[in-house]
JSON list of C-alpha atoms in Angstrom, two decimals:
[
{"chain": "A", "resi": 1062, "resn": "GLU", "atom": "CA", "xyz": [-3.48, -14.36, -17.99]},
{"chain": "A", "resi": 1063, "resn": "ASP", "atom": "CA", "xyz": [-4.00, -14.02, -14.17]},
{"chain": "A", "resi": 1064, "resn": "ALA", "atom": "CA", "xyz": [-0.51, -12.64, -13.84]},
{"chain": "A", "resi": 1065, "resn": "SER", "atom": "CA", "xyz": [-0.82, -9.87, -15.88]},
{"chain": "A", "resi": 1066, "resn": "VAL", "atom": "CA", "xyz": [-3.99, -8.45, -14.49]},
{"chain": "A", "resi": 1067, "resn": "ALA", "atom": "CA", "xyz": [-2.03, -8.88, -10.87]},
{"chain": "A", "resi": 1068, "resn": "VAL", "atom": "CA", "xyz": [0.85, -6.90, -12.32]},
{"chain": "A", "resi": 1069, "resn": "GLU", "atom": "CA", "xyz": [-1.36, -4.04, -13.64]},
{"chain": "A", "resi": 1070, "resn": "MET", "atom": "CA", "xyz": [-3.52, -3.78, -10.48]},
{"chain": "A", "resi": 1071, "resn": "LEU", "atom": "CA", "xyz": [0.03, -3.18, -8.49]},
{"chain": "A", "resi": 1072, "resn": "ARG", "atom": "CA", "xyz": [0.55, -0.19, -10.73]},
{"chain": "A", "resi": 1073, "resn": "MET", "atom": "CA", "xyz": [-2.37, 1.52, -9.59]},
{"chain": "A", "resi": 1074, "resn": "VAL", "atom": "CA", "xyz": [-1.85, 1.32, -5.63]},
{"chain": "A", "resi": 1075, "resn": "HIS", "atom": "CA", "xyz": [0.57, 3.74, -3.92]},
{"chain": "A", "resi": 1076, "resn": "VAL", "atom": "CA", "xyz": [1.58, 2.77, -0.50]},
{"chain": "A", "resi": 1077, "resn": "VAL", "atom": "CA", "xyz": [2.19, 5.08, 2.32]},
{"chain": "A", "resi": 1078, "resn": "LEU", "atom": "CA", "xyz": [3.67, 4.14, 5.75]},
{"chain": "A", "resi": 1079, "resn": "VAL", "atom": "CA", "xyz": [2.22, 6.24, 8.66]},
{"chain": "A", "resi": 1080, "resn": "PRO", "atom": "CA", "xyz": [2.68, 6.18, 12.43]},
{"chain": "A", "resi": 1081, "resn": "ASP", "atom": "CA", "xyz": [-0.44, 5.27, 14.57]},
{"chain": "A", "resi": 1082, "resn": "ASP", "atom": "CA", "xyz": [-2.18, 8.37, 15.83]},
{"chain": "A", "resi": 1083, "resn": "GLY", "atom": "CA", "xyz": [-4.03, 6.15, 18.40]},
{"chain": "A", "resi": 1084, "resn": "VAL", "atom": "CA", "xyz": [-7.49, 6.78, 16.68]},
{"chain": "A", "resi": 1085, "resn": "SER", "atom": "CA", "xyz": [-9.20, 3.63, 15.74]},
{"chain": "A", "resi": 1086, "resn": "GLY", "atom": "CA", "xyz": [-12.26, 3.30, 13.33]},
{"chain": "A", "resi": 1087, "resn": "THR", "atom": "CA", "xyz": [-13.55, 5.92, 11.67]},
{"chain": "A", "resi": 1088, "resn": "VAL", "atom": "CA", "xyz": [-11.83, 9.27, 11.18]},
{"chain": "A", "resi": 1089, "resn": "ASN", "atom": "CA", "xyz": [-12.73, 12.36, 9.25]},
{"chain": "A", "resi": 1090, "resn": "LYS", "atom": "CA", "xyz": [-10.18, 13.20, 6.84]},
{"chain": "A", "resi": 1091, "resn": "ASN", "atom": "CA", "xyz": [-10.93, 16.20, 4.49]},
{"chain": "A", "resi": 1092, "resn": "GLU", "atom": "CA", "xyz": [-14.67, 16.28, 5.37]},
{"chain": "A", "resi": 1093, "resn": "SER", "atom": "CA", "xyz": [-14.44, 12.72, 3.97]},
{"chain": "A", "resi": 1094, "resn": "SER", "atom": "CA", "xyz": [-14.52, 9.58, 6.45]},
{"chain": "A", "resi": 1095, "resn": "CYS", "atom": "CA", "xyz": [-12.24, 7.19, 6.22]},
{"chain": "A", "resi": 1096, "resn": "ARG", "atom": "CA", "xyz": [-12.53, 3.64, 7.32]},
{"chain": "A", "resi": 1097, "resn": "ARG", "atom": "CA", "xyz": [-9.42, 2.10, 9.20]},
{"chain": "A", "resi": 1098, "resn": "ILE", "atom": "CA", "xyz": [-9.25, -1.50, 8.88]},
{"chain": "A", "resi": 1099, "resn": "PRO", "atom": "CA", "xyz": [-7.25, -3.05, 12.19]},
{"chain": "A", "resi": 1100, "resn": "VAL", "atom": "CA", "xyz": [-4.87, -5.51, 12.23]},
{"chain": "A", "resi": 1101, "resn": "PRO", "atom": "CA", "xyz": [-5.37, -7.05, 15.31]},
{"chain": "A", "resi": 1102, "resn": "HIS", "atom": "CA", "xyz": [-2.26, -9.64, 15.93]},
{"chain": "A", "resi": 1103, "resn": "SER", "atom": "CA", "xyz": [0.40, -7.79, 14.64]},
{"chain": "A", "resi": 1104, "resn": "PRO", "atom": "CA", "xyz": [3.07, -5.78, 17.11]},
{"chain": "A", "resi": 1105, "resn": "TYR", "atom": "CA", "xyz": [3.87, -3.36, 14.35]},
{"chain": "A", "resi": 1106, "resn": "VAL", "atom": "CA", "xyz": [1.09, -2.91, 12.01]},
{"chain": "A", "resi": 1107, "resn": "ARG", "atom": "CA", "xyz": [-1.83, -1.38, 13.70]},
{"chain": "A", "resi": 1108, "resn": "TRP", "atom": "CA", "xyz": [-4.43, -0.87, 10.65]},
{"chain": "A", "resi": 1109, "resn": "VAL", "atom": "CA", "xyz": [-4.60, -0.57, 6.80]},
{"chain": "A", "resi": 1110, "resn": "HIS", "atom": "CA", "xyz": [-6.53, 1.81, 4.82]},
{"chain": "A", "resi": 1111, "resn": "LEU", "atom": "CA", "xyz": [-7.48, 1.81, 1.28]},
{"chain": "A", "resi": 1112, "resn": "ALA", "atom": "CA", "xyz": [-8.66, 5.17, -0.26]},
{"chain": "A", "resi": 1113, "resn": "HIS", "atom": "CA", "xyz": [-9.69, 5.61, -4.00]},
{"chain": "A", "resi": 1114, "resn": "LEU", "atom": "CA", "xyz": [-8.10, 8.56, -5.27]},
{"chain": "A", "resi": 1115, "resn": "SER", "atom": "CA", "xyz": [-8.96, 9.09, -8.84]},
{"chain": "A", "resi": 1116, "resn": "LYS", "atom": "CA", "xyz": [-12.63, 10.39, -8.84]},
{"chain": "A", "resi": 1117, "resn": "LYS", "atom": "CA", "xyz": [-12.99, 10.38, -12.37]},
{"chain": "A", "resi": 1118, "resn": "GLY", "atom": "CA", "xyz": [-11.03, 7.30, -13.43]},
{"chain": "A", "resi": 1119, "resn": "SER", "atom": "CA", "xyz": [-12.37, 4.04, -13.72]},
{"chain": "A", "resi": 1120, "resn": "GLY", "atom": "CA", "xyz": [-10.91, 0.48, -14.67]},
{"chain": "A", "resi": 1121, "resn": "SER", "atom": "CA", "xyz": [-7.27, 0.54, -15.35]},
{"chain": "A", "resi": 1122, "resn": "LYS", "atom": "CA", "xyz": [-7.23, 4.42, -14.98]},
{"chain": "A", "resi": 1123, "resn": "SER", "atom": "CA", "xyz": [-8.40, 3.99, -10.90]},
{"chain": "A", "resi": 1124, "resn": "MET", "atom": "CA", "xyz": [-5.81, 4.94, -8.66]},
{"chain": "A", "resi": 1125, "resn": "TYR", "atom": "CA", "xyz": [-5.45, 3.87, -4.85]},
{"chain": "A", "resi": 1126, "resn": "ARG", "atom": "CA", "xyz": [-3.58, 4.90, -1.91]},
{"chain": "A", "resi": 1127, "resn": "LEU", "atom": "CA", "xyz": [-2.96, 1.84, 0.51]},
{"chain": "A", "resi": 1128, "resn": "GLU", "atom": "CA", "xyz": [-1.94, 3.50, 4.08]},
{"chain": "A", "resi": 1129, "resn": "ILE", "atom": "CA", "xyz": [-0.21, 1.38, 6.38]},
{"chain": "A", "resi": 1130, "resn": "GLY", "atom": "CA", "xyz": [-0.58, 2.76, 10.25]},
{"chain": "A", "resi": 1131, "resn": "LEU", "atom": "CA", "xyz": [2.58, 1.35, 12.03]},
{"chain": "A", "resi": 1132, "resn": "ASN", "atom": "CA", "xyz": [3.36, 1.33, 15.69]},
{"chain": "A", "resi": 1133, "resn": "GLN", "atom": "CA", "xyz": [4.94, 4.72, 16.89]},
{"chain": "A", "resi": 1134, "resn": "SER", "atom": "CA", "xyz": [8.08, 3.48, 18.22]},
{"chain": "A", "resi": 1135, "resn": "TYR", "atom": "CA", "xyz": [8.51, 1.15, 15.45]},
{"chain": "A", "resi": 1136, "resn": "TYR", "atom": "CA", "xyz": [8.01, 3.71, 12.72]},
{"chain": "A", "resi": 1137, "resn": "GLN", "atom": "CA", "xyz": [10.38, 6.02, 14.27]},
{"chain": "A", "resi": 1138, "resn": "SER", "atom": "CA", "xyz": [13.21, 3.73, 14.87]},
{"chain": "A", "resi": 1139, "resn": "ARG", "atom": "CA", "xyz": [12.61, 1.56, 11.46]},
{"chain": "A", "resi": 1140, "resn": "VAL", "atom": "CA", "xyz": [11.41, 3.42, 8.85]},
{"chain": "A", "resi": 1141, "resn": "PRO", "atom": "CA", "xyz": [13.78, 5.17, 6.85]},
{"chain": "A", "resi": 1142, "resn": "GLU", "atom": "CA", "xyz": [13.79, 9.08, 6.59]},
{"chain": "A", "resi": 1143, "resn": "PRO", "atom": "CA", "xyz": [12.94, 9.22, 2.91]},
{"chain": "A", "resi": 1144, "resn": "LEU", "atom": "CA", "xyz": [9.62, 6.98, 3.73]},
{"chain": "A", "resi": 1145, "resn": "LYS", "atom": "CA", "xyz": [8.60, 9.20, 6.39]},
{"chain": "A", "resi": 1146, "resn": "GLY", "atom": "CA", "xyz": [6.16, 12.35, 5.96]},
{"chain": "A", "resi": 1147, "resn": "GLY", "atom": "CA", "xyz": [3.75, 10.69, 3.73]},
{"chain": "A", "resi": 1148, "resn": "ALA", "atom": "CA", "xyz": [5.93, 9.63, 1.06]},
{"chain": "A", "resi": 1149, "resn": "ALA", "atom": "CA", "xyz": [4.13, 7.42, -1.33]},
{"chain": "A", "resi": 1150, "resn": "VAL", "atom": "CA", "xyz": [5.79, 4.29, -3.14]},
{"chain": "A", "resi": 1151, "resn": "ARG", "atom": "CA", "xyz": [4.72, 2.82, -6.13]},
{"chain": "A", "resi": 1152, "resn": "PHE", "atom": "CA", "xyz": [5.56, -1.26, -6.82]},
{"chain": "A", "resi": 1153, "resn": "PHE", "atom": "CA", "xyz": [6.94, -2.52, -10.08]},
{"chain": "A", "resi": 1154, "resn": "PRO", "atom": "CA", "xyz": [6.67, -5.90, -10.26]},
{"chain": "A", "resi": 1155, "resn": "VAL", "atom": "CA", "xyz": [9.93, -6.38, -12.77]},
{"chain": "A", "resi": 1156, "resn": "LEU", "atom": "CA", "xyz": [11.13, -9.04, -10.87]},
{"chain": "A", "resi": 1157, "resn": "TYR", "atom": "CA", "xyz": [7.88, -11.19, -10.77]},
{"chain": "A", "resi": 1158, "resn": "GLN", "atom": "CA", "xyz": [7.68, -10.91, -14.64]},
{"chain": "A", "resi": 1159, "resn": "MET", "atom": "CA", "xyz": [11.22, -12.17, -14.91]},
{"chain": "A", "resi": 1160, "resn": "GLY", "atom": "CA", "xyz": [10.47, -15.06, -12.40]},
{"chain": "A", "resi": 1161, "resn": "VAL", "atom": "CA", "xyz": [7.61, -15.82, -14.49]},
{"chain": "A", "resi": 1162, "resn": "ASP", "atom": "CA", "xyz": [9.57, -15.52, -17.99]},
{"chain": "A", "resi": 1163, "resn": "ILE", "atom": "CA", "xyz": [12.29, -17.80, -16.63]},
{"chain": "A", "resi": 1164, "resn": "ARG", "atom": "CA", "xyz": [10.07, -20.33, -15.53]},
{"chain": "A", "resi": 1165, "resn": "GLN", "atom": "CA", "xyz": [8.27, -20.54, -18.75]},
{"chain": "A", "resi": 1166, "resn": "TRP", "atom": "CA", "xyz": [11.85, -20.57, -20.53]},
{"chain": "A", "resi": 1167, "resn": "GLY", "atom": "CA", "xyz": [12.79, -23.79, -18.59]},
{"chain": "A", "resi": 1168, "resn": "VAL", "atom": "CA", "xyz": [10.01, -25.47, -19.39]}
]
């Protein structure tokens, strides 16, 4: 099913909130080039960057890191301390799965 594929894809991504450093476009990071995609109309999100982490993995073994560059003042005042400093968060779509099951049961 389409839903099961989407749920599996969420498990492949680590999300990291980072403060915007004022550099846009391409940034050199560990000798590799990173492309930041600007978010033009958001007062808080400046850019996003998706990096492929697993060089050997393919398909369901692939892992990705989604960096979200936030406005400096927003990052300092709104992001909780446990999420600062490059802490990666993984999403587990438990509620989404339960919602699908409940709707199917109701039918």
